[in-house]
XYZ file of C-alpha atoms in Angstrom:
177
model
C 161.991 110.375 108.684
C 161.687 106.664 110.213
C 159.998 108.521 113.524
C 157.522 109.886 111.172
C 157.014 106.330 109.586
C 156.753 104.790 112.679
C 153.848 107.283 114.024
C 151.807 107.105 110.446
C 151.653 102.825 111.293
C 151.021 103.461 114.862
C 148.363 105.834 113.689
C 147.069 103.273 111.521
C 147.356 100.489 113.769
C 145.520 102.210 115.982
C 142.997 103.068 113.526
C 142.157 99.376 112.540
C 141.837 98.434 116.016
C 139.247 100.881 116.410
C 137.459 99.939 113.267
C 137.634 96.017 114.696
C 136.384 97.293 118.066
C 132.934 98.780 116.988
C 129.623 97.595 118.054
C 127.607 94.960 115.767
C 128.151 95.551 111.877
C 125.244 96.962 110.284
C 124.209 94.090 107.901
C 124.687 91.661 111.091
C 121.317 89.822 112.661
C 120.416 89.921 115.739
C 118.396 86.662 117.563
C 115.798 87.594 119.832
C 116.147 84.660 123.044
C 112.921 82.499 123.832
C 111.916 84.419 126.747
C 111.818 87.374 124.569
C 110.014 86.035 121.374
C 107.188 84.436 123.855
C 106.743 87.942 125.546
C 106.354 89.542 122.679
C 104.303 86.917 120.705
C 100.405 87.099 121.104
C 98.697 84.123 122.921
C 97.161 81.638 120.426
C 93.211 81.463 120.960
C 91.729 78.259 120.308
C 89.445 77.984 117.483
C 86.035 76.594 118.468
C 85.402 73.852 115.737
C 81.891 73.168 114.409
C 81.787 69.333 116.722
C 82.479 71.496 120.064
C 79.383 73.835 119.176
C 77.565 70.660 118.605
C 78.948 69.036 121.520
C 77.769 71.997 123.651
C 74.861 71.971 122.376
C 73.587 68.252 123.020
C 75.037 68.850 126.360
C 72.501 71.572 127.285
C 74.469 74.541 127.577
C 72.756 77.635 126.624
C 72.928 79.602 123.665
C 74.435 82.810 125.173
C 77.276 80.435 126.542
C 78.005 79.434 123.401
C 78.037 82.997 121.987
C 80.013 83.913 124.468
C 82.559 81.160 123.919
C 82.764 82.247 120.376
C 83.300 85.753 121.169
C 85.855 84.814 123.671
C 88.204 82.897 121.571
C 87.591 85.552 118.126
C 86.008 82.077 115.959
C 85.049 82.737 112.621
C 83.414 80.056 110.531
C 82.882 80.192 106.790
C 79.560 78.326 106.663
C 78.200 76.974 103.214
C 74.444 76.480 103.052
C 74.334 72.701 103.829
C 76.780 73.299 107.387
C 73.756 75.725 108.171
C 71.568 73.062 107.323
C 73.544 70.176 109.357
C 74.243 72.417 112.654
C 70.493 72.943 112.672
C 69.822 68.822 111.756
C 72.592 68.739 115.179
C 70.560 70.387 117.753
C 72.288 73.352 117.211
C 70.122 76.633 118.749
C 69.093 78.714 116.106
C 70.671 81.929 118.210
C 74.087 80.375 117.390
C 73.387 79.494 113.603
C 72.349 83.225 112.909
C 75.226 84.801 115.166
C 77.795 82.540 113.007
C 76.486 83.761 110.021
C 76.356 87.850 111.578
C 79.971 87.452 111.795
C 81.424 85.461 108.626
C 79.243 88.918 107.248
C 80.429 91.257 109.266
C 84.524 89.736 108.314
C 83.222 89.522 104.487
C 82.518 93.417 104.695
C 85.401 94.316 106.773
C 87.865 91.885 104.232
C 86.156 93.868 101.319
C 86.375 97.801 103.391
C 90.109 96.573 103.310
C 90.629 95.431 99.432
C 88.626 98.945 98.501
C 90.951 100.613 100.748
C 94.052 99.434 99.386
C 92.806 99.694 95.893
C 92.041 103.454 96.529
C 95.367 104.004 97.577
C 97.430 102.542 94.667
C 94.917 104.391 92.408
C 96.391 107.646 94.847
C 100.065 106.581 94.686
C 99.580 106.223 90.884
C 97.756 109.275 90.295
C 100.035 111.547 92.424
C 103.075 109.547 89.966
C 101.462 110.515 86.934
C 100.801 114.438 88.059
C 104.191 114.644 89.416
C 105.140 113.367 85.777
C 103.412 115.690 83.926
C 104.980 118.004 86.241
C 108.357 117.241 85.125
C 107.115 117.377 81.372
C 105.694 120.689 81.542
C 108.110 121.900 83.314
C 111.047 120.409 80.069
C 108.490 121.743 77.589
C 107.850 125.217 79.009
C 107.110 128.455 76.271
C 109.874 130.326 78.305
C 112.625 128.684 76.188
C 110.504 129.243 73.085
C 110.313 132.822 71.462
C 111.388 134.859 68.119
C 114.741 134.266 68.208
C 115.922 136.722 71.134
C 115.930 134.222 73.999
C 114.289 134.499 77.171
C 114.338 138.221 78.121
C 113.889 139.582 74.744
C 110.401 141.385 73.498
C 107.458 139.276 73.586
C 105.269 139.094 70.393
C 102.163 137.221 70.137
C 100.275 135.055 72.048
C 101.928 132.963 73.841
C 105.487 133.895 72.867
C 108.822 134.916 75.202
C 108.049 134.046 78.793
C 104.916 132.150 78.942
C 102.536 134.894 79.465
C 99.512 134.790 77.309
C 96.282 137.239 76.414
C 93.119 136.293 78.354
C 90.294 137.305 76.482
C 88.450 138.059 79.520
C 90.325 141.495 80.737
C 91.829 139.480 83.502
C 95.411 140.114 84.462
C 98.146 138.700 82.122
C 98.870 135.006 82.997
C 101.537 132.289 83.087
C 100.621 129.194 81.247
């Protein structure tokens, strides 16, 4: 008998070892190093503010280098009616004004294509929920259980009685409900 106790707690010491032993616990968090984080990270594009299109502009560079700039670095500005009226006051090329505003649109329509989007799938999600629970409630209240007292497989009288089947006017084939 003691050999037999002595095997079960080597068994079980050698169990718990094992358990202590594993690999990271599941729950545990795992740091990602700098090198890591910065090659994975996307590079930061400077934002052309409204004084360096100005600047550029008094300075003489061209309107499609401006554009370009723009393009390059992804800029969007959200331009009320009296910026419009001050870039243009500035010296700013008209070319620039009207591609600023084509592209505060053009992110207006795409921010809007995305709200629509996810509004028509919650009203998806919830509409699938509310079929799948009247489903369920069809299913609890189906005529099957219902009949002239003798259950399920007994004779079927009327319409509508016993199994669910019920008289289609039309000469079509007996149906469930």
């Amino acid at each position: 008998m003691p050999a037999s106790r002595s095997f079960i707690a080597a068994l079980l010491t050698l169990l718990l070892a094992a358990c202590a032993a594993s690999g990271p616990q599941p729950g545990s968090v795992q740091r990602l190093s700098p090198e890591e984080l910065a090659r994975i990270r996307p590079e930061a594009k400077p934002v052309v503010g409204l004084e360096e299109i100005i600047a550029r502009s008094k300075t003489g560079q061209t309107p499609e280098a401006i554009i370009a700039r723009l393009q390059e670095t992804g800029t969007i500005h959200v331009l009320s009616s009296a910026q419009i009226v001050e870039l243009s006051r500035q010296g700013v090329d008209q070319k620039v004004i009207d591609y600023l505003a084509e592209v505060q649109e053009k992110a207006r329509q795409a921010t809007l294509a995305t709200q629509l989007a996810d509004r028509d799938a919650q009203a998806a999600l919830q509409l699938e929920r509310e079929r799948q629970r009247r489903l369920a409630l069809q299913h609890q209240y189906d005529a099957w259980h219902w009949s002239l007292g003798y259950g399920a497989w007994g004779p079927r009288y009327g319409i509508g009685w016993g199994r669910g089947y019920y008289y289609d006017p039309f000469l079509r084939p007996w149906r469930r409900w």
